[in-house]
Backbone as JSON Lines, residues from 0, in Angstrom:
{"i":0,"aa":"M","n":[6.61,29.83,120.61],"ca":[6.53,31.26,120.47],"c":[7.54,31.91,121.4]}
{"i":1,"aa":"G","n":[8.29,32.86,120.88],"ca":[9.29,33.56,121.67],"c":[8.68,34.64,122.55]}
{"i":2,"aa":"R","n":[9.43,35.03,123.54],"ca":[8.99,36.13,124.4],"c":[9.21,37.44,123.68]}
{"i":3,"aa":"R","n":[8.39,38.42,124.02],"ca":[8.6,39.75,123.47],"c":[9.73,40.42,124.22]}
{"i":4,"aa":"P","n":[10.49,41.27,123.54],"ca":[11.56,41.99,124.24],"c":[10.99,42.9,125.33]}
{"i":5,"aa":"A","n":[11.72,43.03,126.4],"ca":[11.29,43.9,127.49],"c":[11.29,45.35,127.01]}
{"i":6,"aa":"T","n":[10.41,46.13,127.61],"ca":[10.29,47.55,127.26],"c":[10.5,48.41,128.51]}
{"i":7,"aa":"Y","n":[10.6,49.7,128.27],"ca":[10.74,50.62,129.4],"c":[9.5,50.56,130.3]}
{"i":8,"aa":"A","n":[8.34,50.3,129.72],"ca":[7.12,50.15,130.52],"c":[7.26,49.0,131.51]}
{"i":9,"aa":"D","n":[7.97,47.94,131.12],"ca":[8.23,46.83,132.04],"c":[9.08,47.29,133.23]}
{"i":10,"aa":"L","n":[10.06,48.14,132.96],"ca":[10.88,48.69,134.05],"c":[10.03,49.53,134.99]}
{"i":11,"aa":"E","n":[9.19,50.37,134.42],"ca":[8.35,51.25,135.24],"c":[7.35,50.48,136.09]}
{"i":12,"aa":"A","n":[6.98,49.28,135.64],"ca":[6.0,48.47,136.37],"c":[6.61,47.71,137.55]}
{"i":13,"aa":"L","n":[7.93,47.71,137.66],"ca":[8.57,46.98,138.76],"c":[8.28,47.66,140.1]}
{"i":14,"aa":"P","n":[8.25,46.9,141.17],"ca":[8.07,47.51,142.49],"c":[9.26,48.41,142.84]}
{"i":15,"aa":"E","n":[9.03,49.37,143.73],"ca":[10.07,50.34,144.09],"c":[11.28,49.71,144.77]}
{"i":16,"aa":"H","n":[11.12,48.54,145.38],"ca":[12.22,47.95,146.14],"c":[13.19,47.13,145.29]}
{"i":17,"aa":"V","n":[13.04,47.18,143.96],"ca":[13.97,46.47,143.08],"c":[14.59,47.43,142.08]}
{"i":18,"aa":"V","n":[15.75,47.05,141.57],"ca":[16.43,47.8,140.52],"c":[16.24,47.01,139.24]}
{"i":19,"aa":"G","n":[15.71,47.68,138.21],"ca":[15.46,47.0,136.95],"c":[16.42,47.44,135.86]}
{"i":20,"aa":"E","n":[16.78,46.49,135.0],"ca":[17.65,46.75,133.86],"c":[17.17,45.92,132.69]}
{"i":21,"aa":"I","n":[17.43,46.38,131.48],"ca":[17.12,45.62,130.26],"c":[18.42,45.41,129.51]}
{"i":22,"aa":"I","n":[18.75,44.14,129.28],"ca":[19.98,43.8,128.57],"c":[19.62,42.78,127.49]}
{"i":23,"aa":"D","n":[19.93,43.13,126.26],"ca":[19.66,42.26,125.12],"c":[18.18,41.83,125.09]}
{"i":24,"aa":"G","n":[17.3,42.79,125.4],"ca":[15.87,42.54,125.35],"c":[15.28,41.83,126.56]}
{"i":25,"aa":"E","n":[16.12,41.46,127.52],"ca":[15.64,40.72,128.69],"c":[15.59,41.63,129.91]}
{"i":26,"aa":"L","n":[14.51,41.53,130.67],"ca":[14.33,42.31,131.88],"c":[15.0,41.59,133.05]}
{"i":27,"aa":"Y","n":[15.83,42.33,133.79],"ca":[16.47,41.82,135.0],"c":[16.02,42.68,136.17]}
{"i":28,"aa":"A","n":[15.59,42.05,137.23],"ca":[15.19,42.77,138.44],"c":[16.04,42.25,139.59]}
{"i":29,"aa":"S","n":[16.68,43.17,140.28],"ca":[17.57,42.82,141.38],"c":[17.05,43.45,142.67]}
{"i":30,"aa":"P","n":[17.17,42.74,143.79],"ca":[16.74,43.33,145.05],"c":[17.63,44.49,145.46]}
{"i":31,"aa":"R","n":[17.12,45.35,146.31],"ca":[17.94,46.42,146.86],"c":[19.14,45.78,147.54]}
{"i":32,"aa":"P","n":[20.3,46.42,147.46],"ca":[21.51,45.79,148.01],"c":[21.53,45.76,149.53]}
{"i":33,"aa":"A","n":[22.29,44.79,150.05],"ca":[22.49,44.64,151.49],"c":[23.54,45.64,151.97]}
{"i":34,"aa":"S","n":[23.68,45.74,153.28],"ca":[24.55,46.77,153.87],"c":[26.02,46.71,153.43]}
{"i":35,"aa":"P","n":[26.67,45.55,153.26],"ca":[28.06,45.58,152.8],"c":[28.21,46.25,151.43]}
{"i":36,"aa":"H","n":[27.25,46.0,150.56],"ca":[27.22,46.6,149.23],"c":[27.03,48.12,149.34]}
{"i":37,"aa":"V","n":[26.05,48.52,150.13],"ca":[25.74,49.95,150.31],"c":[26.94,50.68,150.91]}
{"i":38,"aa":"L","n":[27.6,50.08,151.87],"ca":[28.77,50.71,152.48],"c":[29.88,50.93,151.44]}
{"i":39,"aa":"A","n":[30.21,49.9,150.67],"ca":[31.29,50.02,149.68],"c":[30.96,51.11,148.65]}
{"i":40,"aa":"V","n":[29.73,51.13,148.16],"ca":[29.34,52.16,147.18],"c":[29.4,53.54,147.81]}
{"i":41,"aa":"S","n":[28.96,53.66,149.04],"ca":[28.95,54.97,149.72],"c":[30.35,55.51,149.9]}
{"i":42,"aa":"I","n":[31.27,54.66,150.34],"ca":[32.65,55.11,150.57],"c":[33.32,55.48,149.25]}
{"i":43,"aa":"L","n":[33.16,54.63,148.24],"ca":[33.75,54.94,146.93],"c":[33.18,56.23,146.35]}
{"i":44,"aa":"S","n":[31.9,56.4,146.46],"ca":[31.26,57.6,145.95],"c":[31.8,58.84,146.64]}
{"i":45,"aa":"A","n":[31.95,58.78,147.94],"ca":[32.47,59.93,148.69],"c":[33.93,60.21,148.33]}
{"i":46,"aa":"E","n":[34.75,59.18,148.34],"ca":[36.19,59.36,148.06],"c":[36.44,59.85,146.64]}
{"i":47,"aa":"L","n":[35.86,59.16,145.66],"ca":[36.09,59.53,144.27],"c":[35.39,60.85,143.92]}
{"i":48,"aa":"G","n":[34.21,61.06,144.47],"ca":[33.5,62.31,144.21],"c":[34.25,63.52,144.72]}
{"i":49,"aa":"E","n":[34.79,63.4,145.91],"ca":[35.54,64.51,146.51],"c":[36.77,64.86,145.65]}
{"i":50,"aa":"A","n":[37.54,63.85,145.3],"ca":[38.81,64.09,144.6],"c":[38.64,64.38,143.11]}
{"i":51,"aa":"F","n":[37.7,63.71,142.47],"ca":[37.64,63.8,141.01],"c":[36.46,64.63,140.5]}
{"i":52,"aa":"H","n":[35.33,64.6,141.19],"ca":[34.21,65.44,140.77],"c":[34.39,66.86,141.29]}
{"i":53,"aa":"L","n":[34.7,66.98,142.57],"ca":[34.84,68.3,143.18],"c":[36.26,68.86,143.11]}
{"i":54,"aa":"G","n":[37.23,68.0,142.91],"ca":[38.61,68.45,142.82],"c":[39.22,68.82,144.16]}
{"i":55,"aa":"R","n":[38.66,68.32,145.25],"ca":[39.21,68.56,146.6],"c":[40.14,67.42,146.96]}
{"i":56,"aa":"G","n":[41.43,67.73,147.09],"ca":[42.4,66.69,147.41],"c":[42.71,65.79,146.23]}
{"i":57,"aa":"G","n":[42.29,66.2,145.06],"ca":[42.53,65.41,143.86],"c":[42.47,66.31,142.64]}
{"i":58,"aa":"P","n":[42.65,65.75,141.48],"ca":[42.79,66.55,140.27],"c":[41.5,67.08,139.66]}
{"i":59,"aa":"G","n":[40.32,66.57,140.11],"ca":[39.08,66.97,139.45],"c":[39.03,66.38,138.05]}
{"i":60,"aa":"G","n":[38.23,67.01,137.19],"ca":[38.17,66.6,135.79],"c":[37.17,65.51,135.46]}
{"i":61,"aa":"W","n":[36.33,65.14,136.42],"ca":[35.37,64.07,136.19],"c":[33.98,64.48,136.68]}
{"i":62,"aa":"V","n":[32.96,63.87,136.08],"ca":[31.6,63.87,136.59],"c":[31.39,62.48,137.17]}
{"i":63,"aa":"M","n":[31.07,62.4,138.46],"ca":[30.86,61.11,139.12],"c":[29.41,61.02,139.57]}
{"i":64,"aa":"L","n":[28.72,59.94,139.19],"ca":[27.31,59.8,139.53],"c":[27.02,58.44,140.15]}
{"i":65,"aa":"Y","n":[26.11,58.46,141.11],"ca":[25.63,57.27,141.8],"c":[24.41,56.72,141.08]}
{"i":66,"aa":"K","n":[24.46,55.46,140.71],"ca":[23.36,54.72,140.09],"c":[22.67,55.47,138.95]}
{"i":67,"aa":"P","n":[23.45,55.95,137.97],"ca":[22.79,56.6,136.84],"c":[22.1,55.57,135.95]}
{"i":68,"aa":"E","n":[20.99,55.97,135.39],"ca":[20.32,55.1,134.42],"c":[20.93,55.38,133.06]}
{"i":69,"aa":"L","n":[21.5,54.35,132.45],"ca":[22.16,54.47,131.17],"c":[21.3,53.82,130.08]}
{"i":70,"aa":"H","n":[21.0,54.58,129.04],"ca":[20.3,54.03,127.88],"c":[21.34,53.9,126.78]}
{"i":71,"aa":"L","n":[21.82,52.69,126.58],"ca":[22.9,52.4,125.64],"c":[22.35,51.5,124.55]}
{"i":72,"aa":"G","n":[22.0,52.1,123.41],"ca":[21.3,51.35,122.38],"c":[19.95,50.93,122.94]}
{"i":73,"aa":"Q","n":[19.63,49.65,122.8],"ca":[18.37,49.13,123.33],"c":[18.48,48.7,124.79]}
{"i":74,"aa":"D","n":[19.69,48.77,125.34],"ca":[19.93,48.3,126.7],"c":[19.77,49.44,127.71]}
{"i":75,"aa":"V","n":[19.25,49.08,128.87],"ca":[19.12,50.02,129.99],"c":[19.87,49.42,131.17]}
{"i":76,"aa":"L","n":[20.96,50.08,131.57],"ca":[21.79,49.58,132.65],"c":[21.86,50.61,133.77]}
{"i":77,"aa":"V","n":[22.06,50.12,134.98],"ca":[22.21,50.99,136.15],"c":[23.43,50.53,136.94]}
{"i":78,"aa":"P","n":[24.62,51.05,136.59],"ca":[25.81,50.69,137.37],"c":[25.73,51.35,138.75]}
{"i":79,"aa":"D","n":[26.48,50.8,139.69],"ca":[26.5,51.4,141.02],"c":[27.09,52.8,141.0]}
{"i":80,"aa":"L","n":[28.18,52.97,140.27],"ca":[28.82,54.28,140.1],"c":[29.26,54.39,138.65]}
{"i":81,"aa":"A","n":[29.3,55.63,138.16],"ca":[29.8,55.86,136.8],"c":[30.51,57.21,136.77]}
{"i":82,"aa":"G","n":[31.49,57.3,135.89],"ca":[32.24,58.55,135.75],"c":[32.49,58.88,134.3]}
{"i":83,"aa":"W","n":[32.36,60.16,134.0],"ca":[32.63,60.69,132.67],"c":[33.72,61.74,132.8]}
{"i":84,"aa":"S","n":[34.67,61.75,131.89],"ca":[35.65,62.83,131.9],"c":[34.91,64.12,131.55]}
{"i":85,"aa":"R","n":[35.36,65.22,132.14],"ca":[34.73,66.52,131.86],"c":[34.92,66.91,130.4]}
{"i":86,"aa":"E","n":[35.93,66.35,129.74],"ca":[36.1,66.62,128.31],"c":[34.91,66.1,127.52]}
{"i":87,"aa":"R","n":[34.38,64.95,127.94],"ca":[33.24,64.35,127.23],"c":[31.91,64.83,127.77]}
{"i":88,"aa":"M","n":[31.83,65.13,129.07],"ca":[30.6,65.63,129.68],"c":[30.96,66.83,130.56]}
{"i":89,"aa":"P","n":[31.04,68.01,129.97],"ca":[31.44,69.19,130.73],"c":[30.47,69.53,131.88]}
{"i":90,"aa":"R","n":[29.18,69.28,131.65],"ca":[28.17,69.53,132.67],"c":[27.18,68.37,132.66]}
{"i":91,"aa":"V","n":[26.58,68.14,133.8],"ca":[25.59,67.07,133.89],"c":[24.3,67.55,133.24]}
{"i":92,"aa":"P","n":[23.85,66.87,132.2],"ca":[22.6,67.3,131.55],"c":[21.41,67.01,132.46]}
{"i":93,"aa":"R","n":[20.37,67.77,132.28],"ca":[19.13,67.57,133.05],"c":[18.27,66.55,132.3]}
{"i":94,"aa":"V","n":[18.53,65.29,132.57],"ca":[17.84,64.2,131.88],"c":[17.49,63.11,132.89]}
{"i":95,"aa":"A","n":[16.53,62.3,132.54],"ca":[16.18,61.16,133.4],"c":[17.15,60.01,133.2]}
{"i":96,"aa":"A","n":[17.73,59.92,131.99],"ca":[18.65,58.83,131.67],"c":[19.74,59.36,130.76]}
{"i":97,"aa":"F","n":[20.89,58.74,130.83],"ca":[22.06,59.17,130.07],"c":[22.25,58.27,128.85]}
{"i":98,"aa":"T","n":[22.47,58.9,127.69],"ca":[22.74,58.14,126.47],"c":[24.22,58.15,126.12]}
{"i":99,"aa":"L","n":[24.98,59.03,126.75],"ca":[26.42,59.06,126.57],"c":[27.05,58.04,127.51]}
{"i":100,"aa":"A","n":[27.73,57.06,126.95],"ca":[28.35,56.02,127.78],"c":[29.43,56.65,128.66]}
{"i":101,"aa":"P","n":[29.55,56.18,129.91],"ca":[30.6,56.69,130.78],"c":[31.98,56.22,130.35]}
{"i":102,"aa":"D","n":[33.0,56.84,130.93],"ca":[34.38,56.41,130.71],"c":[34.78,55.32,131.69]}
{"i":103,"aa":"W","n":[34.07,55.25,132.82],"ca":[34.38,54.31,133.9],"c":[33.08,53.91,134.57]}
{"i":104,"aa":"V","n":[32.97,52.64,134.93],"ca":[31.86,52.18,135.77],"c":[32.4,51.31,136.88]}
{"i":105,"aa":"C","n":[31.67,51.3,137.96],"ca":[31.97,50.42,139.08],"c":[30.72,49.65,139.42]}
{"i":106,"aa":"E","n":[30.86,48.35,139.46],"ca":[29.79,47.46,139.89],"c":[30.23,46.82,141.21]}
{"i":107,"aa":"V","n":[29.42,47.02,142.24],"ca":[29.68,46.36,143.52],"c":[28.89,45.06,143.5]}
{"i":108,"aa":"L","n":[29.62,43.97,143.58],"ca":[29.03,42.65,143.41],"c":[28.3,42.18,144.66]}
{"i":109,"aa":"S","n":[27.23,41.47,144.42],"ca":[26.52,40.78,145.5],"c":[26.16,39.41,144.95]}
{"i":110,"aa":"P","n":[25.79,38.48,145.81],"ca":[25.46,37.15,145.3],"c":[24.36,37.18,144.23]}
{"i":111,"aa":"S","n":[23.41,38.11,144.34],"ca":[22.3,38.15,143.39],"c":[22.63,38.88,142.09]}
{"i":112,"aa":"T","n":[23.73,39.66,142.05],"ca":[24.03,40.44,140.84],"c":[25.37,40.11,140.18]}
{"i":113,"aa":"S","n":[26.2,39.33,140.81],"ca":[27.55,39.09,140.3],"c":[27.55,38.53,138.89]}
{"i":114,"aa":"R","n":[26.75,37.53,138.65],"ca":[26.71,36.92,137.31],"c":[26.2,37.92,136.28]}
{"i":115,"aa":"L","n":[25.17,38.66,136.59],"ca":[24.63,39.68,135.68],"c":[25.7,40.72,135.35]}
{"i":116,"aa":"D","n":[26.39,41.21,136.39],"ca":[27.41,42.24,136.19],"c":[28.55,41.73,135.32]}
{"i":117,"aa":"R","n":[28.98,40.5,135.56],"ca":[30.15,39.96,134.84],"c":[29.84,39.45,133.44]}
{"i":118,"aa":"T","n":[28.68,38.84,133.25],"ca":[28.43,38.18,131.97],"c":[27.48,38.92,131.05]}
{"i":119,"aa":"A","n":[26.52,39.63,131.57],"ca":[25.56,40.34,130.7],"c":[25.92,41.8,130.5]}
{"i":120,"aa":"K","n":[26.33,42.48,131.58],"ca":[26.59,43.91,131.47],"c":[27.96,44.23,130.88]}
{"i":121,"aa":"L","n":[28.96,43.42,131.19],"ca":[30.32,43.7,130.73],"c":[30.42,43.8,129.19]}
{"i":122,"aa":"P","n":[29.79,42.9,128.42],"ca":[29.85,43.06,126.96],"c":[29.19,44.34,126.46]}
{"i":123,"aa":"V","n":[28.14,44.79,127.14],"ca":[27.49,46.05,126.75],"c":[28.45,47.21,126.99]}
{"i":124,"aa":"Y","n":[29.11,47.2,128.15],"ca":[30.08,48.27,128.43],"c":[31.2,48.27,127.38]}
{"i":125,"aa":"A","n":[31.66,47.1,126.98],"ca":[32.71,47.02,125.95],"c":[32.19,47.55,124.62]}
{"i":126,"aa":"R","n":[31.0,47.14,124.25],"ca":[30.41,47.61,122.99],"c":[30.29,49.13,122.95]}
{"i":127,"aa":"E","n":[30.01,49.72,124.11],"ca":[29.81,51.18,124.19],"c":[31.11,51.93,124.5]}
{"i":128,"aa":"D","n":[32.23,51.22,124.52],"ca":[33.55,51.82,124.68],"c":[33.78,52.44,126.06]}
{"i":129,"aa":"V","n":[33.23,51.82,127.09],"ca":[33.53,52.23,128.47],"c":[34.97,51.79,128.75]}
{"i":130,"aa":"R","n":[35.86,52.72,128.97],"ca":[37.29,52.44,129.02],"c":[37.73,51.63,130.24]}
{"i":131,"aa":"H","n":[37.1,51.83,131.38],"ca":[37.51,51.13,132.61],"c":[36.29,50.6,133.35]}
{"i":132,"aa":"V","n":[36.44,49.42,133.91],"ca":[35.41,48.8,134.75],"c":[36.07,48.31,136.02]}
{"i":133,"aa":"W","n":[35.43,48.6,137.14],"ca":[35.85,48.06,138.43],"c":[34.75,47.13,138.94]}
{"i":134,"aa":"F","n":[35.17,46.01,139.51],"ca":[34.27,45.13,140.27],"c":[34.75,45.14,141.71]}
{"i":135,"aa":"V","n":[33.87,45.52,142.6],"ca":[34.17,45.5,144.03],"c":[33.33,44.4,144.65]}
{"i":136,"aa":"D","n":[33.98,43.51,145.39],"ca":[33.27,42.41,146.04],"c":[33.46,42.53,147.55]}
{"i":137,"aa":"P","n":[32.44,43.03,148.26],"ca":[32.58,43.19,149.71],"c":[32.75,41.88,150.47]}
{"i":138,"aa":"E","n":[32.18,40.8,149.95],"ca":[32.31,39.5,150.64],"c":[33.73,38.96,150.5]}
{"i":139,"aa":"A","n":[34.29,39.01,149.28],"ca":[35.65,38.53,149.04],"c":[36.7,39.59,149.39]}
{"i":140,"aa":"R","n":[36.24,40.81,149.63],"ca":[37.1,41.96,149.94],"c":[38.13,42.18,148.84]}
{"i":141,"aa":"T","n":[37.59,42.34,147.6],"ca":[38.47,42.55,146.45],"c":[38.0,43.73,145.61]}
{"i":142,"aa":"L","n":[38.97,44.35,144.95],"ca":[38.74,45.36,143.92],"c":[39.45,44.86,142.67]}
{"i":143,"aa":"E","n":[38.67,44.56,141.62],"ca":[39.23,44.13,140.34],"c":[39.16,45.31,139.38]}
{"i":144,"aa":"V","n":[40.27,45.59,138.71],"ca":[40.38,46.73,137.81],"c":[40.62,46.21,136.39]}
{"i":145,"aa":"F","n":[39.78,46.69,135.45],"ca":[39.87,46.27,134.06],"c":[39.98,47.49,133.15]}
{"i":146,"aa":"R","n":[40.72,47.32,132.04],"ca":[40.85,48.36,131.01],"c":[40.42,47.75,129.68]}
{"i":147,"aa":"L","n":[39.64,48.52,128.92],"ca":[39.23,48.07,127.6],"c":[40.4,48.17,126.63]}
{"i":148,"aa":"E","n":[40.72,47.07,125.99],"ca":[41.77,47.03,124.97],"c":[41.15,46.4,123.75]}
{"i":149,"aa":"G","n":[40.91,47.23,122.74],"ca":[40.19,46.76,121.56],"c":[38.72,46.58,121.91]}
{"i":150,"aa":"T","n":[38.26,45.35,121.81],"ca":[36.85,45.07,122.11],"c":[36.67,44.24,123.38]}
{"i":151,"aa":"R","n":[37.77,44.01,124.11],"ca":[37.71,43.16,125.31],"c":[38.4,43.85,126.48]}
{"i":152,"aa":"Y","n":[38.0,43.44,127.66],"ca":[38.62,43.98,128.87],"c":[39.81,43.13,129.28]}
{"i":153,"aa":"S","n":[40.88,43.81,129.64],"ca":[42.06,43.15,130.18],"c":[42.13,43.45,131.67]}
{"i":154,"aa":"P","n":[42.37,42.41,132.48],"ca":[42.52,42.67,133.91],"c":[43.84,43.38,134.17]}
{"i":155,"aa":"L","n":[43.79,44.47,134.93],"ca":[45.0,45.2,135.28],"c":[45.5,44.79,136.65]}
{"i":156,"aa":"A","n":[44.57,44.6,137.58],"ca":[44.97,44.25,138.95],"c":[43.77,43.74,139.72]}
{"i":157,"aa":"T","n":[44.06,42.9,140.7],"ca":[43.08,42.52,141.71],"c":[43.69,42.87,143.06]}
{"i":158,"aa":"H","n":[43.08,43.82,143.72],"ca":[43.55,44.27,145.03],"c":[42.69,43.6,146.1]}
{"i":159,"aa":"T","n":[43.32,43.21,147.2],"ca":[42.59,42.45,148.21],"c":[42.8,43.0,149.61]}
{"i":160,"aa":"G","n":[41.91,42.57,150.48],"ca":[42.06,42.82,151.91],"c":[42.07,44.28,152.3]}
{"i":161,"aa":"L","n":[43.09,44.65,153.09],"ca":[43.16,45.97,153.68],"c":[44.17,46.88,152.98]}
{"i":162,"aa":"A","n":[44.54,46.53,151.77],"ca":[45.57,47.26,151.03],"c":[45.19,48.72,150.79]}
{"i":163,"aa":"R","n":[46.21,49.52,150.59],"ca":[46.05,50.89,150.08],"c":[46.46,50.8,148.62]}
{"i":164,"aa":"V","n":[45.58,51.28,147.73],"ca":[45.83,51.07,146.31],"c":[45.62,52.34,145.5]}
{"i":165,"aa":"R","n":[46.26,52.36,144.36],"ca":[46.04,53.38,143.34],"c":[45.57,52.62,142.1]}
{"i":166,"aa":"A","n":[44.33,52.87,141.72],"ca":[43.72,52.07,140.66],"c":[43.32,52.94,139.47]}
{"i":167,"aa":"E","n":[43.71,52.5,138.3],"ca":[43.4,53.19,137.05],"c":[41.89,53.27,136.85]}
{"i":168,"aa":"P","n":[41.32,54.37,136.43],"ca":[41.93,55.6,135.96],"c":[42.08,56.66,137.06]}
{"i":169,"aa":"F","n":[41.94,56.25,138.32],"ca":[41.96,57.21,139.43],"c":[43.2,57.03,140.3]}
{"i":170,"aa":"E","n":[44.34,56.73,139.67],"ca":[45.56,56.46,140.41],"c":[46.11,57.68,141.14]}
{"i":171,"aa":"A","n":[45.58,58.87,140.88],"ca":[46.01,60.06,141.62],"c":[45.56,60.02,143.08]}
{"i":172,"aa":"L","n":[44.64,59.12,143.41],"ca":[44.11,59.0,144.77],"c":[44.44,57.63,145.34]}
{"i":173,"aa":"E","n":[44.96,57.61,146.55],"ca":[45.18,56.33,147.23],"c":[43.89,55.94,147.95]}
{"i":174,"aa":"L","n":[43.36,54.79,147.58],"ca":[42.15,54.27,148.23],"c":[42.54,53.3,149.33]}
{"i":175,"aa":"K","n":[41.87,53.41,150.45],"ca":[42.07,52.48,151.56],"c":[40.95,51.44,151.49]}
{"i":176,"aa":"L","n":[41.29,50.25,151.01],"ca":[40.27,49.22,150.86],"c":[39.61,48.89,152.19]}
{"i":177,"aa":"A","n":[40.33,49.02,153.29],"ca":[39.75,48.72,154.6],"c":[38.47,49.5,154.85]}
{"i":178,"aa":"A","n":[38.4,50.73,154.33],"ca":[37.21,51.56,154.51],"c":[36.01,50.95,153.81]}
{"i":179,"aa":"L","n":[36.24,50.28,152.67],"ca":[35.13,49.67,151.94],"c":[34.51,48.51,152.7]}
{"i":180,"aa":"W","n":[35.31,47.87,153.56],"ca":[34.82,46.71,154.32],"c":[34.51,47.09,155.76]}
{"i":181,"aa":"D","n":[34.53,48.38,156.07],"ca":[34.28,48.91,157.42],"c":[35.27,48.37,158.45]}
{"i":182,"aa":"E","n":[36.54,48.36,158.04],"ca":[37.6,47.88,158.94],"c":[38.64,48.97,159.17]}
{"i":183,"aa":"V","n":[38.18,50.18,159.36],"ca":[39.11,51.3,159.63],"c":[39.18,51.6,161.12]}
């Protein structure tokens, strides 16, 4: 006998200290992230939010959100960061979950989520036409940048260490990778 597909009620039943997602009918529960993960997400959120959401020191034109709940078909995903062009999402709707796929997502990898982010979530993002995906790995000190081409992601660049980088689709802003690893 097969298992029943996970439901939203299964997500709601999870303890508060875990992040739940449903991908292809399967429930995934991940522990709250450790400090290197939290630091990288916090710095990226501040830098990108300032320049692209608020338009301070950058071009604006984006809605940037921290850990939005995405309902994409039957899948429920929670990327670390997501961005929508203002052309597609002029204002943030007052909703518990978003059904409009973002234009960009960032997943900050940890040992417990790396495989999920790379193998289960990436095909969903491609199916939903998310144009850009970033993987940030605080342990390896890398930023991997991908662009959707057709139905698959093509790697554009892997930035490492303490580099200053301009990464698509936010190349208008120079990011200091050292800040993500707390080496400023």
